[in-house]
Short mmCIF file of C-alpha atoms and ligand atoms in Angstrom, two decimals:
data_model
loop_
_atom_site.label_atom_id
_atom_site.label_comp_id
_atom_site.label_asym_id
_atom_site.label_seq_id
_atom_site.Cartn_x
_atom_site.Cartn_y
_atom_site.Cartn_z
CA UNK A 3 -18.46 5.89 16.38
CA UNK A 4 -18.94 2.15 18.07
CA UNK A 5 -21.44 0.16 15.69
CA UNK A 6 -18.69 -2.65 15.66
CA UNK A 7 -20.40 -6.16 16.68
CA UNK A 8 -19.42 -7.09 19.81
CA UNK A 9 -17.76 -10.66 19.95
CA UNK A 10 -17.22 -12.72 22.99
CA UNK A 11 -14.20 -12.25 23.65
CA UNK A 12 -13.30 -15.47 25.68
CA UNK A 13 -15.01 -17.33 22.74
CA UNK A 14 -12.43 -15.15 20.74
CA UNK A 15 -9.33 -15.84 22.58
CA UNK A 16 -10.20 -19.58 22.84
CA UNK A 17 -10.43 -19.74 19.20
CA UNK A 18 -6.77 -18.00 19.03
CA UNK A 19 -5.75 -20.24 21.25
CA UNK A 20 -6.85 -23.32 18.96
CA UNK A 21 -5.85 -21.23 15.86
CA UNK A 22 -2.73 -20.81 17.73
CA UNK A 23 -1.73 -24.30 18.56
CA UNK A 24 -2.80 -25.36 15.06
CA UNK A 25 -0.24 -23.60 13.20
CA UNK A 26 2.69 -24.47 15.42
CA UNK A 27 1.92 -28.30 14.90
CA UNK A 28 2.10 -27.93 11.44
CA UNK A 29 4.59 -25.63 10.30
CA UNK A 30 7.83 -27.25 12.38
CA UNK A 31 10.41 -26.16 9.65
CA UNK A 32 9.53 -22.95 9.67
CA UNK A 33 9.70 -22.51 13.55
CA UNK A 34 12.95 -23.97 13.25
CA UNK A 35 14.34 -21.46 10.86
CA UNK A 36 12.74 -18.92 12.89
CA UNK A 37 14.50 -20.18 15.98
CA UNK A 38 18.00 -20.22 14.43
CA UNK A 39 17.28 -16.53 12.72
CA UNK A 40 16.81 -15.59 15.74
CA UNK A 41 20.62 -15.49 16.84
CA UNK A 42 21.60 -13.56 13.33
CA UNK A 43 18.86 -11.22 12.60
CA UNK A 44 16.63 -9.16 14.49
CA UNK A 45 13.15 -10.76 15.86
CA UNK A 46 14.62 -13.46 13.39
CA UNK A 47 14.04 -11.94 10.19
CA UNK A 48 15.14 -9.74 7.18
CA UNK A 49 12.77 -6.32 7.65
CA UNK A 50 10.88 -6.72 11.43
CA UNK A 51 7.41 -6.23 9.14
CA UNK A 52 8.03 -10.02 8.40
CA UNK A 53 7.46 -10.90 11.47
CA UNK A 54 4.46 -9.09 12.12
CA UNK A 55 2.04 -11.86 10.79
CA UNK A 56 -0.62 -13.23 13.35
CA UNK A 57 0.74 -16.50 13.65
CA UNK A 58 3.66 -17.34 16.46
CA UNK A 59 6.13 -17.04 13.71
CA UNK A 60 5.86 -16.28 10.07
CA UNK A 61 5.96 -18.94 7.48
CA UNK A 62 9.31 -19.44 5.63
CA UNK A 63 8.52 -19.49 1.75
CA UNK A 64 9.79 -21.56 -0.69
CA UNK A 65 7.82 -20.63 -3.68
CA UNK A 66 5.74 -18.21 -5.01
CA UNK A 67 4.02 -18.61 -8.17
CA UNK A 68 0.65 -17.05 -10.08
CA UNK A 69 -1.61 -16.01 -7.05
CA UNK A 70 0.02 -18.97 -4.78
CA UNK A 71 2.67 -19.58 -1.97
CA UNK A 72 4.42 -22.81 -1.23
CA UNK A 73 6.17 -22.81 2.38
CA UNK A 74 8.80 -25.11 3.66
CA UNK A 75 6.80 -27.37 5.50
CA UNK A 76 4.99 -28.85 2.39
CA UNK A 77 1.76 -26.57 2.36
CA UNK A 78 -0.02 -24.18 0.02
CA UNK A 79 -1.62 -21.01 0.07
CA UNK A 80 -3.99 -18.88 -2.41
CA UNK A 81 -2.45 -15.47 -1.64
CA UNK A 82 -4.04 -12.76 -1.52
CA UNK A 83 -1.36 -10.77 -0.12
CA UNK A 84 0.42 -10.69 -2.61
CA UNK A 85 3.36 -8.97 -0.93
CA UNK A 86 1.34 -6.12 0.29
CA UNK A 87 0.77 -4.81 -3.39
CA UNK A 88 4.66 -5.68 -4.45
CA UNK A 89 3.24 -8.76 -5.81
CA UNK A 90 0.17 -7.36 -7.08
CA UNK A 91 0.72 -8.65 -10.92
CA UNK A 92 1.17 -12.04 -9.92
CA UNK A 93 4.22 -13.97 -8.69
CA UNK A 94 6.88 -14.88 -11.33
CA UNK A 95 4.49 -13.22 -13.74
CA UNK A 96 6.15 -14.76 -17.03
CA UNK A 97 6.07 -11.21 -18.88
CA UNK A 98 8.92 -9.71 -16.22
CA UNK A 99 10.35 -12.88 -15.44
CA UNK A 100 11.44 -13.08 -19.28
CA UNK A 101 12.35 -9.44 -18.83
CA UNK A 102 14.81 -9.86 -16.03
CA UNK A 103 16.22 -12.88 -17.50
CA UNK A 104 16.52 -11.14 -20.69
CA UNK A 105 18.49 -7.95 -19.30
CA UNK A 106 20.36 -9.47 -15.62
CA UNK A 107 22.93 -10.93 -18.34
CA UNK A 108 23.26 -7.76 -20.28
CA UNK A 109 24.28 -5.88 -17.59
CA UNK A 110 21.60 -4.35 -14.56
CA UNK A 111 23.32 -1.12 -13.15
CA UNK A 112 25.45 1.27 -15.03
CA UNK A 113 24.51 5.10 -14.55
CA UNK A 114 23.55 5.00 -18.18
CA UNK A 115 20.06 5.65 -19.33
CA UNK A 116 18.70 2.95 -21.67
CA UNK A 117 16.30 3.18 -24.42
CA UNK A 118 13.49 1.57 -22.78
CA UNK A 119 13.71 4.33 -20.06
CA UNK A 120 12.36 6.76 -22.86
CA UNK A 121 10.32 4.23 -23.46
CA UNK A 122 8.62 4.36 -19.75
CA UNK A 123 8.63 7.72 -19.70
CA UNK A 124 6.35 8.20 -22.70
CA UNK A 125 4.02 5.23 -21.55
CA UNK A 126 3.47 6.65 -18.21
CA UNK A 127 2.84 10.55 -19.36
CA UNK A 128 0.18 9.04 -21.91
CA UNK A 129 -0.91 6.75 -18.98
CA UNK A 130 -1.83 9.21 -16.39
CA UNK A 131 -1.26 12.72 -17.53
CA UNK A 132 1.70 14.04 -16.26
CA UNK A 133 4.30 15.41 -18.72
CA UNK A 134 7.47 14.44 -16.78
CA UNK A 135 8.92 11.71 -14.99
CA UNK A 136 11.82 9.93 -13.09
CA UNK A 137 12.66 7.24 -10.89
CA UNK A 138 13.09 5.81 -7.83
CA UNK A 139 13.74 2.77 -6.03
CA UNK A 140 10.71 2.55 -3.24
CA UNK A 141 7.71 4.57 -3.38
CA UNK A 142 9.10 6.20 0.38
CA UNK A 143 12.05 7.30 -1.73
CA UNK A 144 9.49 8.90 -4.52
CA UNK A 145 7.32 10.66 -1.46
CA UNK A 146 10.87 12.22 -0.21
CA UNK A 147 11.82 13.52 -3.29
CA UNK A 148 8.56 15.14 -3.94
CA UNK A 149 8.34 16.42 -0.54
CA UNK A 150 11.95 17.74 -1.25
CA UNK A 151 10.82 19.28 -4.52
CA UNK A 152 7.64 20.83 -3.15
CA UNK A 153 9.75 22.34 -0.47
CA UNK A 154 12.63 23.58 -3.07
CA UNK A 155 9.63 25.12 -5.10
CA UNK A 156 7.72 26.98 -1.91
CA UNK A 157 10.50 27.82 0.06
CA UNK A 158 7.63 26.25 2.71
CA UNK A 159 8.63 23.91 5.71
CA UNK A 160 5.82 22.22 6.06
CA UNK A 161 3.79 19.50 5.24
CA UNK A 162 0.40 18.03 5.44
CA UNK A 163 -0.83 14.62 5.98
CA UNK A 164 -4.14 13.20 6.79
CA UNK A 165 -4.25 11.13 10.54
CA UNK A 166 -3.74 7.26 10.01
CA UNK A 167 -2.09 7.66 6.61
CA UNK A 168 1.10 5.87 5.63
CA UNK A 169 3.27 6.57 2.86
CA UNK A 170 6.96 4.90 3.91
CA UNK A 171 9.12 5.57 6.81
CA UNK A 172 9.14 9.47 6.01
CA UNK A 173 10.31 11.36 9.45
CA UNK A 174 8.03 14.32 9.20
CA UNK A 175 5.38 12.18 8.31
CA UNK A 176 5.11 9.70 11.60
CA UNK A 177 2.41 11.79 13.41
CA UNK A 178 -1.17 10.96 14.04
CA UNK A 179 -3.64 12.96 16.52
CA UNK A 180 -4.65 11.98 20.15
CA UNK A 181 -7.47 14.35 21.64
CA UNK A 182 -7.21 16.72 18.87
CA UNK A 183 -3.51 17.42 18.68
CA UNK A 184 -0.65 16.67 16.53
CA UNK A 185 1.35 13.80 18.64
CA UNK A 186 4.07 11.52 17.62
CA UNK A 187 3.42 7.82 16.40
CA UNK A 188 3.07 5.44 18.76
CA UNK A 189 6.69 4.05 19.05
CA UNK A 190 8.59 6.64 16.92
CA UNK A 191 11.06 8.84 19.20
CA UNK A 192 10.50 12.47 18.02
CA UNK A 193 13.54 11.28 16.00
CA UNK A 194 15.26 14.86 15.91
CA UNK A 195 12.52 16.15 14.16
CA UNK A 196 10.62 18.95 14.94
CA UNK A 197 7.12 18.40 14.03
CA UNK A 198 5.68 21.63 15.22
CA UNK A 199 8.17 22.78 12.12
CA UNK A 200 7.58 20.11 9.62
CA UNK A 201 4.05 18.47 9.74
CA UNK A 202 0.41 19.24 9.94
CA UNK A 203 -2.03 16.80 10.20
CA UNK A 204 -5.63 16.35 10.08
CA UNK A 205 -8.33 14.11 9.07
CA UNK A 206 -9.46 13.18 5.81
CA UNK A 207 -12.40 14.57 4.65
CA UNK A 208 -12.58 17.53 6.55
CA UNK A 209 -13.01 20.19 4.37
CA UNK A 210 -12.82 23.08 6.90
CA UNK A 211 -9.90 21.97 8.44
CA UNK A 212 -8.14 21.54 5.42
CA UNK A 213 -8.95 25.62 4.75
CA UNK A 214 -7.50 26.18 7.86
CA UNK A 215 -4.61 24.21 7.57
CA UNK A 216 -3.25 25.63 4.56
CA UNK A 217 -5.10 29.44 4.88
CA UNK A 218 -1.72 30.98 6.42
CA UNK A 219 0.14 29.32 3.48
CA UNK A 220 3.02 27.43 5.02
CA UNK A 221 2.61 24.47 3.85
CA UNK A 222 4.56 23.20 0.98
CA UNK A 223 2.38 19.95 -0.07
CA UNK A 224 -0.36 17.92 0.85
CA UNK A 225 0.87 14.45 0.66
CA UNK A 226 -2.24 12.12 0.46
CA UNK A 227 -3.60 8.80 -1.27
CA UNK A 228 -6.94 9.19 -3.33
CA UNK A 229 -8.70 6.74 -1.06
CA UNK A 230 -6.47 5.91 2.30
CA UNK A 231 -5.64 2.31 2.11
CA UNK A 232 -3.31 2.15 5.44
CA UNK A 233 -5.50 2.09 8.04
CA UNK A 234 -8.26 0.17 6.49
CA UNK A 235 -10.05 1.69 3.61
CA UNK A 236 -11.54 5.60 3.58
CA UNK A 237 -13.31 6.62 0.66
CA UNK A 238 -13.57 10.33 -0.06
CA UNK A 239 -16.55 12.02 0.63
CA UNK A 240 -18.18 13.46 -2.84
CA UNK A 241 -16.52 16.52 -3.55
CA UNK A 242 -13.78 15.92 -1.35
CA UNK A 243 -10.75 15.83 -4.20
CA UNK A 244 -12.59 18.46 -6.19
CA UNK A 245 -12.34 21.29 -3.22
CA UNK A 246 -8.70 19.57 -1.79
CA UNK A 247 -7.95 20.36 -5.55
CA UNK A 248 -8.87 24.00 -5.63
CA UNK A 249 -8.07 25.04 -1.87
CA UNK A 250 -4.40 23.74 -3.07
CA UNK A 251 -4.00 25.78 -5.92
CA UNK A 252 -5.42 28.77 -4.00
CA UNK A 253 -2.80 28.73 -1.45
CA UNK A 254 -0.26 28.16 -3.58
CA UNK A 255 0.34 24.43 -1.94
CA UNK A 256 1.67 21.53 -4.12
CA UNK A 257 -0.52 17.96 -4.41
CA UNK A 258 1.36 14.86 -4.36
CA UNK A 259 -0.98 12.05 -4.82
CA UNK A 260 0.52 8.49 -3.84
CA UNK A 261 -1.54 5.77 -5.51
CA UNK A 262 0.63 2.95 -4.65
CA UNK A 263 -1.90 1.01 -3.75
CA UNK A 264 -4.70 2.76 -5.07
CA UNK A 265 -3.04 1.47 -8.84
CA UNK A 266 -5.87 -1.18 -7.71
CA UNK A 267 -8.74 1.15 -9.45
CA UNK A 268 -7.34 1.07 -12.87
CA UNK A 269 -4.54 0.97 -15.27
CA UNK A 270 -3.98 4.67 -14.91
CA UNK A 271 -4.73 4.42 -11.41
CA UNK A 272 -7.14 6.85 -9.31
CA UNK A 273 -6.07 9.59 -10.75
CA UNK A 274 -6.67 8.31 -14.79
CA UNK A 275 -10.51 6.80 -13.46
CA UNK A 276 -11.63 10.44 -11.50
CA UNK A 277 -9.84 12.94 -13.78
CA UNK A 278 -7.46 14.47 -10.72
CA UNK A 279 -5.11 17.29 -11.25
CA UNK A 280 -2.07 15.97 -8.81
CA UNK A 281 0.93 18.33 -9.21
CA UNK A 282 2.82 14.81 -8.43
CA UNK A 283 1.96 11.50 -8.78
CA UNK A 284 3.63 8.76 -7.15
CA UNK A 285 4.02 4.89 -7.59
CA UNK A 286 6.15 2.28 -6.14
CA UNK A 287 5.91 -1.30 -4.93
CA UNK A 288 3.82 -3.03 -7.95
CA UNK A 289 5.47 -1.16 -10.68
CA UNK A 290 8.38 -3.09 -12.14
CA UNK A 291 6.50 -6.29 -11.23
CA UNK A 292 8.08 -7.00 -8.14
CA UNK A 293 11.95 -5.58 -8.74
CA UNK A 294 12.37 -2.67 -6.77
CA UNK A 295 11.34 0.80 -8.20
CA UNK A 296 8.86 3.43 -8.19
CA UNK A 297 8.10 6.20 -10.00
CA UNK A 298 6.74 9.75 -9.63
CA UNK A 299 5.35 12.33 -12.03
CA UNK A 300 5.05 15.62 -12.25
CA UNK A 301 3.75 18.95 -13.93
CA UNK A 302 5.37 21.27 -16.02
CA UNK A 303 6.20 23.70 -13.51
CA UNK A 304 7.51 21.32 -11.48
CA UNK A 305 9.66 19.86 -13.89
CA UNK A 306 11.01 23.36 -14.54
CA UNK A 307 12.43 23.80 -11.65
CA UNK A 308 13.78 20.34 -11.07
CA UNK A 309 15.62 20.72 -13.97
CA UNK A 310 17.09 24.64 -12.72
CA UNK A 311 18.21 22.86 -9.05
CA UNK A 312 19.43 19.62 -10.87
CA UNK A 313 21.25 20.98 -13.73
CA UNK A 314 24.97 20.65 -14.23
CA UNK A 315 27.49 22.68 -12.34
CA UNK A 316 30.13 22.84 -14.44
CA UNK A 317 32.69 19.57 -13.58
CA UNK A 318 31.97 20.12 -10.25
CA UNK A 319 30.67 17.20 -7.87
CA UNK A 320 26.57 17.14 -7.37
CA UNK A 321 25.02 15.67 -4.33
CA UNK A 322 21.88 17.18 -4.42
CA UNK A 323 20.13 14.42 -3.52
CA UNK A 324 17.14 13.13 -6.04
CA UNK A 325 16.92 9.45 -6.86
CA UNK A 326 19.80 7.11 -5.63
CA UNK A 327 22.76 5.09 -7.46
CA UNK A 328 20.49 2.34 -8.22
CA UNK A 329 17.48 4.35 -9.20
CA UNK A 330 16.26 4.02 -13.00
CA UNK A 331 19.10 1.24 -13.54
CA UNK A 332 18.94 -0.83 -16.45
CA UNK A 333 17.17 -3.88 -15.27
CA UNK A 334 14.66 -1.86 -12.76
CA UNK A 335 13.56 -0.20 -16.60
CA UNK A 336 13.53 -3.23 -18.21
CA UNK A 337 11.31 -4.90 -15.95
CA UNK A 338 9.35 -1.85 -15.66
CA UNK A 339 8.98 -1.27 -18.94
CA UNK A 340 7.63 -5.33 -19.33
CA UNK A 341 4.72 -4.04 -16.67
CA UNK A 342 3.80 -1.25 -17.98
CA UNK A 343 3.37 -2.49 -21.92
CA UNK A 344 2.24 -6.20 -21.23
CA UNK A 345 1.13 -6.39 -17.53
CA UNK A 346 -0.59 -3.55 -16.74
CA UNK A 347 -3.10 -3.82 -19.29
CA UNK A 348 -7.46 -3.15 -19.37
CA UNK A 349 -7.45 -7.26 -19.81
CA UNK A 350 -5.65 -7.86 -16.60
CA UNK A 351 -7.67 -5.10 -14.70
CA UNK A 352 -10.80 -6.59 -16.24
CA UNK A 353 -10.00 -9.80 -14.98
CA UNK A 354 -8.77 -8.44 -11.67
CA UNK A 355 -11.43 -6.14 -10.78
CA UNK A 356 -14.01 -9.10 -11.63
CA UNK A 357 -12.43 -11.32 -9.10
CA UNK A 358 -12.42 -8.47 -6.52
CA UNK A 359 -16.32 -7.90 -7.28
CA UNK A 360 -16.56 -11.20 -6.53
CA UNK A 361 -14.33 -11.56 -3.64
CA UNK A 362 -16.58 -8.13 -2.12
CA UNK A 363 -20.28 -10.41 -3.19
CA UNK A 364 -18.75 -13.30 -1.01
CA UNK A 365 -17.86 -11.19 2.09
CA UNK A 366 -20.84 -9.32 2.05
CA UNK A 367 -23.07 -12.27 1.50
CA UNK A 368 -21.45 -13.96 4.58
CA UNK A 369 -22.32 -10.28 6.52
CA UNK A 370 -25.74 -10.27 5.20
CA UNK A 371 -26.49 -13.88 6.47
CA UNK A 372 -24.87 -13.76 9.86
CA UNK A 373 -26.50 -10.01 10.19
CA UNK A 374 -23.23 -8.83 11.26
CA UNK A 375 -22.84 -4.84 11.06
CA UNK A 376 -20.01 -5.05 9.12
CA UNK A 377 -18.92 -3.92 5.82
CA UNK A 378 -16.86 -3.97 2.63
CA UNK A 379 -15.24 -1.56 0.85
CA UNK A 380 -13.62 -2.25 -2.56
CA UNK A 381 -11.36 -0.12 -4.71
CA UNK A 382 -11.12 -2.06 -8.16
CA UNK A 383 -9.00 -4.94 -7.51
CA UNK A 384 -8.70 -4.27 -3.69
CA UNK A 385 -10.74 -5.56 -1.19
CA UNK A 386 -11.17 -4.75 2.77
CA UNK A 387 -13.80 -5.68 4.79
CA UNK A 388 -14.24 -3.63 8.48
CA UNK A 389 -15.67 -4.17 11.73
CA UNK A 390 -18.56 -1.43 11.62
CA UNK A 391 -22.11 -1.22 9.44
CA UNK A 392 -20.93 1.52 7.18
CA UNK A 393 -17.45 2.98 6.02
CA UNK A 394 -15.19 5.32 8.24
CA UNK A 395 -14.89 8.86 7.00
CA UNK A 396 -11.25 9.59 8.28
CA UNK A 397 -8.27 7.97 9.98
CA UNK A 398 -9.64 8.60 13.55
CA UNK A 399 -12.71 6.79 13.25
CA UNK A 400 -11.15 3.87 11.15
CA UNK A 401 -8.80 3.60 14.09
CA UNK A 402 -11.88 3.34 16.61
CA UNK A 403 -13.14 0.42 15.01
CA UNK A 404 -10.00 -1.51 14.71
CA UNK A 405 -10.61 -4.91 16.58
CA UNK A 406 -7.09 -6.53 16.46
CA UNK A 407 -8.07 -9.61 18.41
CA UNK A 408 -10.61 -10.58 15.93
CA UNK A 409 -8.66 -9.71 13.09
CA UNK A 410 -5.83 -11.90 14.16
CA UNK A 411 -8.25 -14.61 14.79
CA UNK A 412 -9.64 -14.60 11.66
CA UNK A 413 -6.57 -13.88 9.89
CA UNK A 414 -4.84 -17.09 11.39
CA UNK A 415 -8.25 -18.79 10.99
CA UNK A 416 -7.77 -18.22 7.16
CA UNK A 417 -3.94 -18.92 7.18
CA UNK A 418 -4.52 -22.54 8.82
CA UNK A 419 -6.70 -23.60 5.76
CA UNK A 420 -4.58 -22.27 2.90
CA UNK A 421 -5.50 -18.18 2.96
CA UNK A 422 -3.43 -15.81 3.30
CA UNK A 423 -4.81 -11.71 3.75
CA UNK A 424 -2.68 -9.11 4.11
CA UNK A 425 -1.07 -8.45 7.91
CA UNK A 426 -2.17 -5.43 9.68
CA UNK A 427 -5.68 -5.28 8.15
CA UNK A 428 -8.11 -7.10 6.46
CA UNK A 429 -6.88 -6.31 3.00
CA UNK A 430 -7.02 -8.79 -0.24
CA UNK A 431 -5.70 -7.98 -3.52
CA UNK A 432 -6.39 -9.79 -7.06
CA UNK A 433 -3.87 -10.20 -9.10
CA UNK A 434 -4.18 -11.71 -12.95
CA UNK A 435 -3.87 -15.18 -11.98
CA UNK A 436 -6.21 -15.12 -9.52
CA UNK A 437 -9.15 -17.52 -10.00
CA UNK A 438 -13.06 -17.35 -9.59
CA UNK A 439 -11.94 -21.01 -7.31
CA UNK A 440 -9.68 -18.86 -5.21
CA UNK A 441 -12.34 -16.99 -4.31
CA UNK A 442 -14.83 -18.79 -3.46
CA UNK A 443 -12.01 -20.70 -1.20
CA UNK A 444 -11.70 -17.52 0.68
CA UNK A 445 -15.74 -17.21 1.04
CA UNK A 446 -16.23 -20.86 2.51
CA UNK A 447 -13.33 -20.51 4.89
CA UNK A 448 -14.50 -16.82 5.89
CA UNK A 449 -18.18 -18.66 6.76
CA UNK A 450 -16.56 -21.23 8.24
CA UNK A 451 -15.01 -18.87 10.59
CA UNK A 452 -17.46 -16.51 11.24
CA UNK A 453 -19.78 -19.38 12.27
CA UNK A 454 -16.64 -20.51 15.04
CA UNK A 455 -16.89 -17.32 16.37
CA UNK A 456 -20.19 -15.72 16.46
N1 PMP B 515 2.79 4.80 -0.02
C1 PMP B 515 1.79 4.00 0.33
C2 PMP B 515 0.40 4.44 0.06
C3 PMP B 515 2.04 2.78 0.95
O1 PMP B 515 1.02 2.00 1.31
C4 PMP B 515 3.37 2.41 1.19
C5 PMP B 515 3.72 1.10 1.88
N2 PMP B 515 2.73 0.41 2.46
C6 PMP B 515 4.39 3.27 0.80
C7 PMP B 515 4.07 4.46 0.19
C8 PMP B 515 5.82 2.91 1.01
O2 PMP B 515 6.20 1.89 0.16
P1 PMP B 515 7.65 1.26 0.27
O3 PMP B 515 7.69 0.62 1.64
O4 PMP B 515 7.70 0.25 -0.81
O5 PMP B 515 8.63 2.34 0.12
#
């Protein structure tokens, strides 16, 4: 599938060029930070994702605050980034802020369970129908111990995940498929990891390949998000979560749904809007408001034998390998607990999902009036618009229409006048402070751009 418009693509690199040029005059400070960094960190930053931004270096922040970033050279941006979803309930959001504050001087890591930890777990088995619960620190961390669990339970190697996915640095999940076969990642070594042993993959939304996948009844899991999110959107065909549900179940495979980012569709996620049956459910990034954590729920069953593999051994020393030393800590439950009763709430997701309907009525209009066969996909308060007239059905064909050039320019385009999208795609995310102004920002600049390059 090719239906993307076809830009000039000198026009295109002039413009990057410009776009280019533009950002390097104005953000000195942050160039020179980037410079020094350079000789202490690798590619001159923290985690090498921060340096994956479109411009010649990433900005250094100073501030983040409601749906806005201040940088170090003086300038301000409407984010709707928002950390890649880590951000998602706004920036120094006043209900976890008060949180932290309230519980960093009481003491943040101790190995003890706290109150409002029985607090979360209630909340989130009312929220989105699983009966158990525990913690983690990153939503990769939840996947692994899932995948772990689903393993322990089958007494199956293998796994299956759906081509252009991404759910955290996982080993046996970094494949993707070249020319109809199972092939490495672009970039990841094999890494000691036998994926023949460990992985199946396929793409999303196909039914048949799924029965054929799991029909021998190796595989421990299916690991999948509700709509993929990673490699620009992919709804579900109709159907598609119904039959993934009951192929599953007939093959005796375990379902781990991660709706890390699809917590965008509603305050009980995907799964609470379309009635899924996950056997896990897993949630990271967003969920403590921006302090590391995630959690991951599961069924009855499951829970049953989580308990028989993690239970006590006498005295004797257990490294058995669920969770981490600074998973479910004090503070991570405080602040979670703070997002889940007062942040997470309809009146948030009302106001979020509004924005985001408006955000998708700005793009499209732009689309409509520049008769560009492009389109927009929107998944409550997430937003993506893609270069081709109607939405891919699986990872392969979203790949195909990638246009990384473009995306950069406009990306940088946006960046130069106060915008900021989310790297790697064309991704925007609402959060509750976000405002109707914000928006339409993003609309006039996204014109404004379009008209520079078409
Ligand atoms: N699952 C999904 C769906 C994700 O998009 C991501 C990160 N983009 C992860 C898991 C991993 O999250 P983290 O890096 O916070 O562990």
């Amino acid at each position: 599938m090719k239906t993307t418009y076809e830009v000039n693509k000198k026009r295109l690199a002039k413009l990057l060029a410009m776009e280019e040029e533009r950002f390097i005059k104005a953000n000195p400070k942050s160039e020179e930070i980037y410079k020094r960094a350079q000789r202490s960190l690798v590619r001159g930053v923290p985690m090498h994702w921060m340096d994956n931004w479109p411009s010649p270096f990433p900005l250094h922040l100073k501030k983040a605050f409601g749906a806005s970033l201040a940088d170090v050279d003086g300038h301000e941006y409407i984010d709707f980034c928002l950390g890649d979803t880590g951000a998602m309930f706004g920036h120094g959001n006043e209900e976890v802020a008060a949180a932290v504050q309230n519980q960093i001087t009481q003491g943040s890591t101790t190995m003890l369970p706290t109150e409002d930890a029985f607090w979360a777990g209630e909340n989130l088995q009312q929220r989105f129908g699983l009966p158990y619960w525990q913690l983690a620190t990153s939503a990769t961390d939840a996947n692994r111990f899932a995948i772990r669990m689903s393993r322990i339970m089958t007494g199956r190697d293998k796994i299956l995940v759906f081509n252009g996915k991404y759910h955290g640095s996982l080993d046996e999940t970094q494949v993707s498929i070249e020319d109809g076969k199972m092939v490495p990642q672009p970039r990841i070594s094999s890494n000691a990891v036998d994926f023949e042993r460990t992985t199946k993959v396929i793409e999303f939304n196909d039914l048949e390949a799924l029965e054929k996948a799991l029909a021998p009844g190796d595989v421990a899991c299916v690991l999948t998000e509700p709509i993929m999110t990673n490699v620009g959107m992919v709804p579900p065909e109709p159907g598609f979560h119904k039959v993934l549900r009951d192929i599953t179940r007939r093959t005796g495979t375990l379902l781990i749904m991660d709706e890390t980012h699809t917590i965008s569709t509603s305050p009980s996620g995907y799964t609470g809007a379309y009635g899924l049956e996950p056997d896990f459910f897993v949630l990271g990034k967003a969920i403590a408001g921006g302090i590391p954590a995630a959690v991951y729920g599961m069924t009855e069953e499951v829970a049953r034998a989580m308990r028989k593999y993690t239970k006590k051994d006498g005295y004797s020393i257990n490294h058995c390998g669920f969770g981490g030393t600074l998973a479910g800590n004090a503070l991570t439950v405080h602040a979670l607990r703070a997002t889940l009763e007062k942040v997470m709430t309809e009146e948030n997701y009302n106001h979020m999902t509004m924005m985001a309907e408006k955000f998708e009525q700005g793009v499209t209009a732009v689309i409509q009036e520049k008769q560009l066969p492009w389109h927009v996909t929107r998944i409550g308060a997430r937003v993506e618009y893609m270069f081709s007239k109607s939405a891919p059905t699986n990872g392969g064909e979203a790949k195909a229409i990638r246009e990384p050039e473009l995306e950069a320019a406009i990306h940088l385009y946006l960046l130069n006048r106060g915008v900021l999208l989310t790297p790697f795609h064309s991704m925007a995310l609402m959060c509750p402070y976000t405002e109707e102004e914000d928006v339409k920002r993003h609309t006039q600049v996204f014109r404004n751009c379009i008209e520079e390059i078409v």
